[in-house]
mmCIF file of N, CA and C in Angstrom:
data_model
loop_
_atom_site.group_PDB
_atom_site.id
_atom_site.type_symbol
_atom_site.label_atom_id
_atom_site.label_comp_id
_atom_site.label_asym_id
_atom_site.label_seq_id
_atom_site.Cartn_x
_atom_site.Cartn_y
_atom_site.Cartn_z
ATOM 1 N N MET A 195 -26.761 7.160 36.843
ATOM 2 C CA MET A 195 -26.379 8.075 35.972
ATOM 3 C C MET A 195 -27.318 7.794 34.551
ATOM 4 N N GLU A 196 -27.933 8.683 33.922
ATOM 5 C CA GLU A 196 -28.498 8.681 32.750
ATOM 6 C C GLU A 196 -27.837 8.358 31.538
ATOM 7 N N THR A 197 -28.143 7.551 30.790
ATOM 8 C CA THR A 197 -27.394 7.576 29.330
ATOM 9 C C THR A 197 -28.365 7.998 28.149
ATOM 10 N N GLU A 198 -27.694 8.873 27.638
ATOM 11 C CA GLU A 198 -28.187 9.555 26.427
ATOM 12 C C GLU A 198 -28.413 8.756 25.165
ATOM 13 N N THR A 199 -29.505 8.966 24.389
ATOM 14 C CA THR A 199 -29.810 8.321 23.414
ATOM 15 C C THR A 199 -29.387 9.134 22.100
ATOM 16 N N TYR A 200 -28.526 8.683 21.129
ATOM 17 C CA TYR A 200 -28.242 9.416 19.800
ATOM 18 C C TYR A 200 -28.746 8.612 18.926
ATOM 19 N N LYS A 201 -28.923 9.357 17.671
ATOM 20 C CA LYS A 201 -29.445 8.912 16.466
ATOM 21 C C LYS A 201 -28.212 8.213 15.714
ATOM 22 N N TYR A 202 -27.091 8.822 15.793
ATOM 23 C CA TYR A 202 -25.793 8.207 15.135
ATOM 24 C C TYR A 202 -24.810 7.637 16.173
ATOM 25 N N LYS A 203 -23.878 6.889 15.653
ATOM 26 C CA LYS A 203 -22.809 6.452 16.421
ATOM 27 C C LYS A 203 -21.558 7.421 16.629
ATOM 28 N N ALA A 204 -21.461 8.137 15.588
ATOM 29 C CA ALA A 204 -20.254 9.152 15.220
ATOM 30 C C ALA A 204 -20.555 10.204 14.290
ATOM 31 N N PHE A 205 -19.840 11.078 14.352
ATOM 32 C CA PHE A 205 -19.869 12.588 13.384
ATOM 33 C C PHE A 205 -18.501 12.394 12.795
ATOM 34 N N LEU A 206 -18.464 12.581 11.557
ATOM 35 C CA LEU A 206 -17.116 12.639 10.658
ATOM 36 C C LEU A 206 -17.175 13.925 10.234
ATOM 37 N N SER A 207 -15.999 14.569 10.847
ATOM 38 C CA SER A 207 -15.631 16.104 10.342
ATOM 39 C C SER A 207 -14.451 16.026 9.148
ATOM 40 N N TYR A 208 -14.566 16.796 8.239
ATOM 41 C CA TYR A 208 -13.780 16.791 7.179
ATOM 42 C C TYR A 208 -13.628 18.108 6.495
ATOM 43 N N SER A 209 -12.674 18.577 5.646
ATOM 44 C CA SER A 209 -12.577 19.683 5.063
ATOM 45 C C SER A 209 -12.940 19.300 3.493
ATOM 46 N N ARG A 210 -13.442 20.206 2.723
ATOM 47 C CA ARG A 210 -13.816 20.187 1.483
ATOM 48 C C ARG A 210 -12.800 19.465 0.592
ATOM 49 N N LYS A 211 -11.625 19.774 0.774
ATOM 50 C CA LYS A 211 -10.451 19.196 -0.041
ATOM 51 C C LYS A 211 -10.645 17.554 0.179
ATOM 52 N N ASP A 212 -10.760 17.180 1.464
ATOM 53 C CA ASP A 212 -10.858 15.685 1.743
ATOM 54 C C ASP A 212 -11.988 15.081 1.361
ATOM 55 N N ASN A 213 -12.971 15.537 0.765
ATOM 56 C CA ASN A 213 -14.314 14.932 0.381
ATOM 57 C C ASN A 213 -14.183 13.340 0.049
ATOM 58 N N LYS A 214 -13.307 13.218 -0.896
ATOM 59 C CA LYS A 214 -13.228 11.991 -1.496
ATOM 60 C C LYS A 214 -12.722 10.872 -0.415
ATOM 61 N N LEU A 215 -11.825 11.274 0.354
ATOM 62 C CA LEU A 215 -11.199 10.348 1.539
ATOM 63 C C LEU A 215 -12.227 10.194 2.575
ATOM 64 N N ALA A 216 -13.055 11.450 2.798
ATOM 65 C CA ALA A 216 -14.072 11.253 3.991
ATOM 66 C C ALA A 216 -15.214 10.261 3.481
ATOM 67 N N LYS A 217 -15.415 10.228 2.254
ATOM 68 C CA LYS A 217 -16.496 9.390 1.724
ATOM 69 C C LYS A 217 -16.128 7.961 1.875
ATOM 70 N N LYS A 218 -14.821 7.785 1.484
ATOM 71 C CA LYS A 218 -14.408 6.231 1.768
ATOM 72 C C LYS A 218 -14.294 6.014 3.138
ATOM 73 N N LEU A 219 -13.690 6.704 4.007
ATOM 74 C CA LEU A 219 -13.761 6.541 5.677
ATOM 75 C C LEU A 219 -15.114 6.346 6.040
ATOM 76 N N HIS A 220 -16.065 7.042 5.664
ATOM 77 C CA HIS A 220 -17.506 6.842 6.064
ATOM 78 C C HIS A 220 -17.919 5.584 5.850
ATOM 79 N N LYS A 221 -17.801 5.173 4.382
ATOM 80 C CA LYS A 221 -18.258 3.722 4.285
ATOM 81 C C LYS A 221 -17.489 2.618 4.894
ATOM 82 N N GLN A 222 -16.364 2.716 4.989
ATOM 83 C CA GLN A 222 -15.496 1.840 5.888
ATOM 84 C C GLN A 222 -15.933 1.847 7.432
ATOM 85 N N LEU A 223 -16.266 2.885 8.063
ATOM 86 C CA LEU A 223 -16.496 2.907 9.250
ATOM 87 C C LEU A 223 -17.978 2.364 9.667
ATOM 88 N N GLU A 224 -18.987 2.615 8.499
ATOM 89 C CA GLU A 224 -20.206 2.015 8.627
ATOM 90 C C GLU A 224 -20.126 0.459 8.644
ATOM 91 N N ASN A 225 -19.317 0.123 7.834
ATOM 92 C CA ASN A 225 -19.272 -1.440 7.439
ATOM 93 C C ASN A 225 -18.251 -2.160 8.305
ATOM 94 N N TYR A 226 -17.657 -1.421 9.135
ATOM 95 C CA TYR A 226 -16.581 -2.155 10.173
ATOM 96 C C TYR A 226 -17.458 -2.868 11.121
ATOM 97 N N LYS A 227 -16.882 -4.145 11.393
ATOM 98 C CA LYS A 227 -17.586 -5.174 12.393
ATOM 99 C C LYS A 227 -16.656 -5.237 13.332
ATOM 100 N N ILE A 228 -17.348 -4.756 14.672
ATOM 101 C CA ILE A 228 -16.401 -4.933 15.965
ATOM 102 C C ILE A 228 -16.000 -6.355 16.241
ATOM 103 N N PRO A 229 -14.610 -6.515 16.496
ATOM 104 C CA PRO A 229 -14.300 -7.833 16.754
ATOM 105 C C PRO A 229 -15.000 -8.497 17.969
ATOM 106 N N LYS A 230 -15.336 -9.850 17.800
ATOM 107 C CA LYS A 230 -16.281 -10.357 18.842
ATOM 108 C C LYS A 230 -15.361 -10.694 20.154
ATOM 109 N N ASP A 231 -14.239 -10.634 20.215
ATOM 110 C CA ASP A 231 -13.459 -10.765 21.395
ATOM 111 C C ASP A 231 -13.589 -9.680 22.276
ATOM 112 N N LEU A 232 -13.794 -8.633 21.722
ATOM 113 C CA LEU A 232 -14.230 -7.448 22.604
ATOM 114 C C LEU A 232 -15.387 -7.282 23.456
ATOM 115 N N TYR A 233 -16.413 -7.946 22.851
ATOM 116 C CA TYR A 233 -17.488 -8.254 23.615
ATOM 117 C C TYR A 233 -17.392 -8.761 25.202
ATOM 118 N N GLU A 234 -16.317 -9.558 25.417
ATOM 119 C CA GLU A 234 -16.148 -10.175 26.587
ATOM 120 C C GLU A 234 -15.877 -8.827 27.643
ATOM 121 N N GLU A 235 -15.133 -8.126 27.376
ATOM 122 C CA GLU A 235 -14.635 -6.869 28.061
ATOM 123 C C GLU A 235 -15.816 -5.728 28.135
ATOM 124 N N TYR A 236 -16.603 -5.750 27.075
ATOM 125 C CA TYR A 236 -17.310 -4.478 26.680
ATOM 126 C C TYR A 236 -18.630 -5.304 26.066
ATOM 127 N N PRO A 237 -19.680 -5.886 26.918
ATOM 128 C CA PRO A 237 -20.647 -6.296 26.552
ATOM 129 C C PRO A 237 -21.811 -5.458 25.720
ATOM 130 N N ASN A 238 -21.632 -4.337 25.912
ATOM 131 C CA ASN A 238 -22.840 -3.337 25.415
ATOM 132 C C ASN A 238 -22.307 -2.507 24.056
ATOM 133 N N LEU A 239 -21.206 -3.006 23.594
ATOM 134 C CA LEU A 239 -20.799 -2.336 22.350
ATOM 135 C C LEU A 239 -21.990 -2.973 21.166
ATOM 136 N N PRO A 240 -22.045 -1.945 20.304
ATOM 137 C CA PRO A 240 -22.776 -2.362 19.169
ATOM 138 C C PRO A 240 -22.124 -3.405 18.085
ATOM 139 N N SER A 241 -22.536 -4.046 17.287
ATOM 140 C CA SER A 241 -21.997 -4.994 16.448
ATOM 141 C C SER A 241 -21.443 -4.297 15.311
ATOM 142 N N LYS A 242 -21.867 -2.971 15.072
ATOM 143 C CA LYS A 242 -21.262 -2.092 13.879
ATOM 144 C C LYS A 242 -21.153 -0.757 14.281
ATOM 145 N N LEU A 243 -20.612 0.239 13.714
ATOM 146 C CA LEU A 243 -20.636 1.572 13.901
ATOM 147 C C LEU A 243 -21.820 2.392 13.028
ATOM 148 N N PHE A 244 -22.580 1.510 12.600
ATOM 149 C CA PHE A 244 -23.690 2.019 11.801
ATOM 150 C C PHE A 244 -24.811 2.703 12.604
ATOM 151 N N PRO A 245 -25.530 3.712 12.447
ATOM 152 C CA PRO A 245 -24.821 4.631 11.281
ATOM 153 C C PRO A 245 -23.908 5.792 11.746
ATOM 154 N N THR A 246 -23.198 6.256 10.916
ATOM 155 C CA THR A 246 -22.235 7.357 11.106
ATOM 156 C C THR A 246 -22.518 8.496 10.039
ATOM 157 N N PHE A 247 -22.832 9.588 10.484
ATOM 158 C CA PHE A 247 -23.505 10.893 9.718
ATOM 159 C C PHE A 247 -22.739 12.019 9.854
ATOM 160 N N TRP A 248 -23.127 12.857 9.345
ATOM 161 C CA TRP A 248 -22.614 14.358 9.297
ATOM 162 C C TRP A 248 -23.334 15.027 10.218
ATOM 163 N N ALA A 249 -24.137 14.653 11.179
ATOM 164 C CA ALA A 249 -24.949 15.600 12.093
ATOM 165 C C ALA A 249 -24.331 15.331 13.475
ATOM 166 N N LEU A 250 -23.431 16.400 13.751
ATOM 167 C CA LEU A 250 -22.841 16.364 15.200
ATOM 168 C C LEU A 250 -23.743 16.252 16.406
ATOM 169 N N SER A 251 -24.807 17.177 16.308
ATOM 170 C CA SER A 251 -25.833 17.166 17.548
ATOM 171 C C SER A 251 -26.558 15.845 17.871
ATOM 172 N N ASN A 252 -26.641 15.046 16.927
ATOM 173 C CA ASN A 252 -27.323 13.805 17.076
ATOM 174 C C ASN A 252 -26.262 12.668 17.070
ATOM 175 N N SER A 253 -24.913 12.926 17.325
ATOM 176 C CA SER A 253 -24.103 11.905 17.273
ATOM 177 C C SER A 253 -23.315 11.563 18.551
ATOM 178 N N GLN A 254 -23.070 10.414 18.952
ATOM 179 C CA GLN A 254 -22.367 10.095 20.132
ATOM 180 C C GLN A 254 -21.078 10.399 20.397
ATOM 181 N N SER A 255 -20.310 10.383 19.158
ATOM 182 C CA SER A 255 -18.829 10.664 19.206
ATOM 183 C C SER A 255 -18.485 11.387 17.906
ATOM 184 N N LEU A 256 -17.174 12.293 18.065
ATOM 185 C CA LEU A 256 -16.722 13.095 16.986
ATOM 186 C C LEU A 256 -15.327 12.407 16.344
ATOM 187 N N ILE A 257 -15.473 12.094 15.210
ATOM 188 C CA ILE A 257 -14.217 11.471 14.658
ATOM 189 C C ILE A 257 -13.477 12.565 13.773
#
């Protein structure tokens, strides 16, 4: 099975009225550090969810 390569880890979808909250969540997601104990079960996890962006077609996940 081939693995796809994405430019971003996730896409953040939000409405215009939630812009302030979306910016805060975006910053928190990009700075969130994956807990080390998860690496035993999932060794291929990235250390961070950076970069998270607004480009769905280049994103691995939709949030």
